[in-house]
Structures are given as C-alpha cells and as structure tokens.
C-alpha atoms as a printed R data frame, in Angstrom:
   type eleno elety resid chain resno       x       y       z
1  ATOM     1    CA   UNK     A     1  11.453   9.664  -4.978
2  ATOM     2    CA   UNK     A     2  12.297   9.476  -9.033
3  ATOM     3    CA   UNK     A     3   8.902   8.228 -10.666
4  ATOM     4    CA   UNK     A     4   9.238   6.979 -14.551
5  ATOM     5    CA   UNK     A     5   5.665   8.312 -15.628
6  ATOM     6    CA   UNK     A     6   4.117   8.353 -18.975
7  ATOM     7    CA   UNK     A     7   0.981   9.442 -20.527
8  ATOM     8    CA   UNK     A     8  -0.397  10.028 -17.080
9  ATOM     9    CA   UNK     A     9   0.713   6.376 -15.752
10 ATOM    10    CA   UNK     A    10   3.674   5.251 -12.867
11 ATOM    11    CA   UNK     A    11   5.461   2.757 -12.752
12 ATOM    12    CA   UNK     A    12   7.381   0.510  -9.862
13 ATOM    13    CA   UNK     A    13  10.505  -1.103 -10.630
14 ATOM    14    CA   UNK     A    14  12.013  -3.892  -9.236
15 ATOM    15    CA   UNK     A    15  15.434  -6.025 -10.146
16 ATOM    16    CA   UNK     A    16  15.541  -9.309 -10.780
17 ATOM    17    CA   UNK     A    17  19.183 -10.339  -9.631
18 ATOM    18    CA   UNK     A    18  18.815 -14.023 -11.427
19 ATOM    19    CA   UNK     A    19  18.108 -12.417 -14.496
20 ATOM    20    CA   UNK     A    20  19.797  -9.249 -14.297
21 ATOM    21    CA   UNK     A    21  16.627  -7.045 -15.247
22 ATOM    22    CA   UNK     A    22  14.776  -3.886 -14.410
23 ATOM    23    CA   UNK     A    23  10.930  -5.071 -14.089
24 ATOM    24    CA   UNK     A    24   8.413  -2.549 -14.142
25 ATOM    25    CA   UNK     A    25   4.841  -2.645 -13.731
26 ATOM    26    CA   UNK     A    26   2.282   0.268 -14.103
27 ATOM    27    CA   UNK     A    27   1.084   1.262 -10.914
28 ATOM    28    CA   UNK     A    28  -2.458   1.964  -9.420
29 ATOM    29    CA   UNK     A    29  -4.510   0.557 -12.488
30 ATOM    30    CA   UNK     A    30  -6.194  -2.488 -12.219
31 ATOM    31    CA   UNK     A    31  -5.415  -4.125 -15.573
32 ATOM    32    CA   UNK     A    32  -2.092  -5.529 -15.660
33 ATOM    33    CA   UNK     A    33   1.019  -3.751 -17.589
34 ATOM    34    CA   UNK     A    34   4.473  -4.847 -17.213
35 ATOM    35    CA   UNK     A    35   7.533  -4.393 -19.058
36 ATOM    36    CA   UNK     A    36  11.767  -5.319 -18.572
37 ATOM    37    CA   UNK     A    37  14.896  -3.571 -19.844
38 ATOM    38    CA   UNK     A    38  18.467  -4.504 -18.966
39 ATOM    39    CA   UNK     A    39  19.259  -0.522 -18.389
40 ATOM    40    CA   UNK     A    40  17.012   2.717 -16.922
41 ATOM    41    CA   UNK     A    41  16.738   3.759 -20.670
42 ATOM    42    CA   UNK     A    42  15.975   0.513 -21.768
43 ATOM    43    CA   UNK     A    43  13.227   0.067 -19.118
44 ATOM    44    CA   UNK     A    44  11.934   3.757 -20.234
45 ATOM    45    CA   UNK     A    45  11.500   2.830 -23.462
46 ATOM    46    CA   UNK     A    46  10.085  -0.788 -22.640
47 ATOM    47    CA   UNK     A    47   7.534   1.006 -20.254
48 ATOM    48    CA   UNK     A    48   6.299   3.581 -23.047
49 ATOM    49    CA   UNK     A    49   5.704   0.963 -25.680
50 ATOM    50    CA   UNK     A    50   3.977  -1.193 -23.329
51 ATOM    51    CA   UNK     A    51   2.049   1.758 -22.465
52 ATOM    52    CA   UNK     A    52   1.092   2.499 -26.014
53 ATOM    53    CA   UNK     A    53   0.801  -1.261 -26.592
54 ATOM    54    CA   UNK     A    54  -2.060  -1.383 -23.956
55 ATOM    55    CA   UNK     A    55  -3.525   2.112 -25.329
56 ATOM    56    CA   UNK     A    56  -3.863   1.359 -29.130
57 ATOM    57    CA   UNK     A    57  -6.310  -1.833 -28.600
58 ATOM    58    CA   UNK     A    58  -8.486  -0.222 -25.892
59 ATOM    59    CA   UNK     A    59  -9.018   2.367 -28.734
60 ATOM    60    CA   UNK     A    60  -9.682   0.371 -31.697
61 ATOM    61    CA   UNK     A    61 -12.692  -1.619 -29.774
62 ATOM    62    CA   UNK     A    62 -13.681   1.871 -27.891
63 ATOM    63    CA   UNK     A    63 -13.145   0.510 -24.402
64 ATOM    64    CA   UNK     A    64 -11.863   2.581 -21.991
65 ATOM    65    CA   UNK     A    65  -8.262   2.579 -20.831
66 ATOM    66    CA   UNK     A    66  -8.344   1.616 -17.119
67 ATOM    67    CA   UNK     A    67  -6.727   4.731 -15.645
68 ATOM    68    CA   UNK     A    68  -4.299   5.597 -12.483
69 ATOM    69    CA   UNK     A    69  -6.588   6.544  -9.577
70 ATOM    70    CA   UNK     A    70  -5.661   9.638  -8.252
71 ATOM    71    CA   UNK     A    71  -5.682   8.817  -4.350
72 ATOM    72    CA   UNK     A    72  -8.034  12.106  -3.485
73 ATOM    73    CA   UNK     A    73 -11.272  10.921  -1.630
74 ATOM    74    CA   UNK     A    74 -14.081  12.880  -1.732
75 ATOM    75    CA   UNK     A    75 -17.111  12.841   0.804
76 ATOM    76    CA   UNK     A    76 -19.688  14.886   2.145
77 ATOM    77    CA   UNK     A    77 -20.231  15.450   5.774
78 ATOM    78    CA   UNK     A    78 -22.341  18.180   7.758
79 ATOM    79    CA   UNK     A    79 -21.998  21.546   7.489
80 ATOM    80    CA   UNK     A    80 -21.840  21.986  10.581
81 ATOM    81    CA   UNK     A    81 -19.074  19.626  11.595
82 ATOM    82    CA   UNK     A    82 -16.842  21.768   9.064
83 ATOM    83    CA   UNK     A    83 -18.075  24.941  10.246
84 ATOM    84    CA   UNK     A    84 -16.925  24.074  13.691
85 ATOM    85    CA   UNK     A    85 -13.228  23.183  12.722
C-alpha cells in the first residue's frame, strides 16, 4: 500500500470522476482535514499545506493538534494468564 504521510499524518484518497479530482482527507484524527489536487503532486502539495494550515492556528491559541492514533492497545491482565502462554 503507497501512504502520502506528512508530519506524522495519512491520508486516504479518493477520485471524484464528475470533477476529475484527487480528494484526500487526513486519516485517523478526529478533526476534519481535507484537501484536492488535479494530479498526485498536486494532491501532495494540497495535503501538506492543509496540514500546515491546520498546524499554525492550533499553535498560535496553544491548543493541541488532534493527532493520528497509533492503533496499539494497551491493557493489563494477570500475571498469571501471561505466564501460562
């Protein structure tokens, strides 16, 4: 699978046949970043500038950036139930 990641952030990309577009959207954050480009480079840059465009506010009022989850779950169960693997 090719990814288009930036910055620590995915993307998916779908086309729009009735407009002729690449649409990406960031994945796996739940704030809502999306971006277009009518070629793979023009979607690349699209998807870092919205990237940065979503970055630069969350720093000027010191809010934290949403960021990708990682998709590693962490728990703790008895010792004993790993011991016995």
């Amino acid at each position: 699978m090719n990814l288009l990641s930036y910055k620590g952030y995915t993307v998916r990309v779908e086309f729009d046949g009735r407009d002729n577009l690449l649409v990406g959207h960031v994945n796996d954050i739940s704030d809502v970043i999306g971006f277009h480009g009518e070629s793979v480079s023009d979607l690349r840059a699209a998807f870092e500038e919205a990237v940065d465009d979503y970055l630069e506010p969350c720093a000027k009022r010191q809010r934290d950036p949403d960021n990708p989850a990682s998709g590693r779950l962490m728990l703790r169960h008895n010792p004993v139930i790993h011991a016995a693997r």
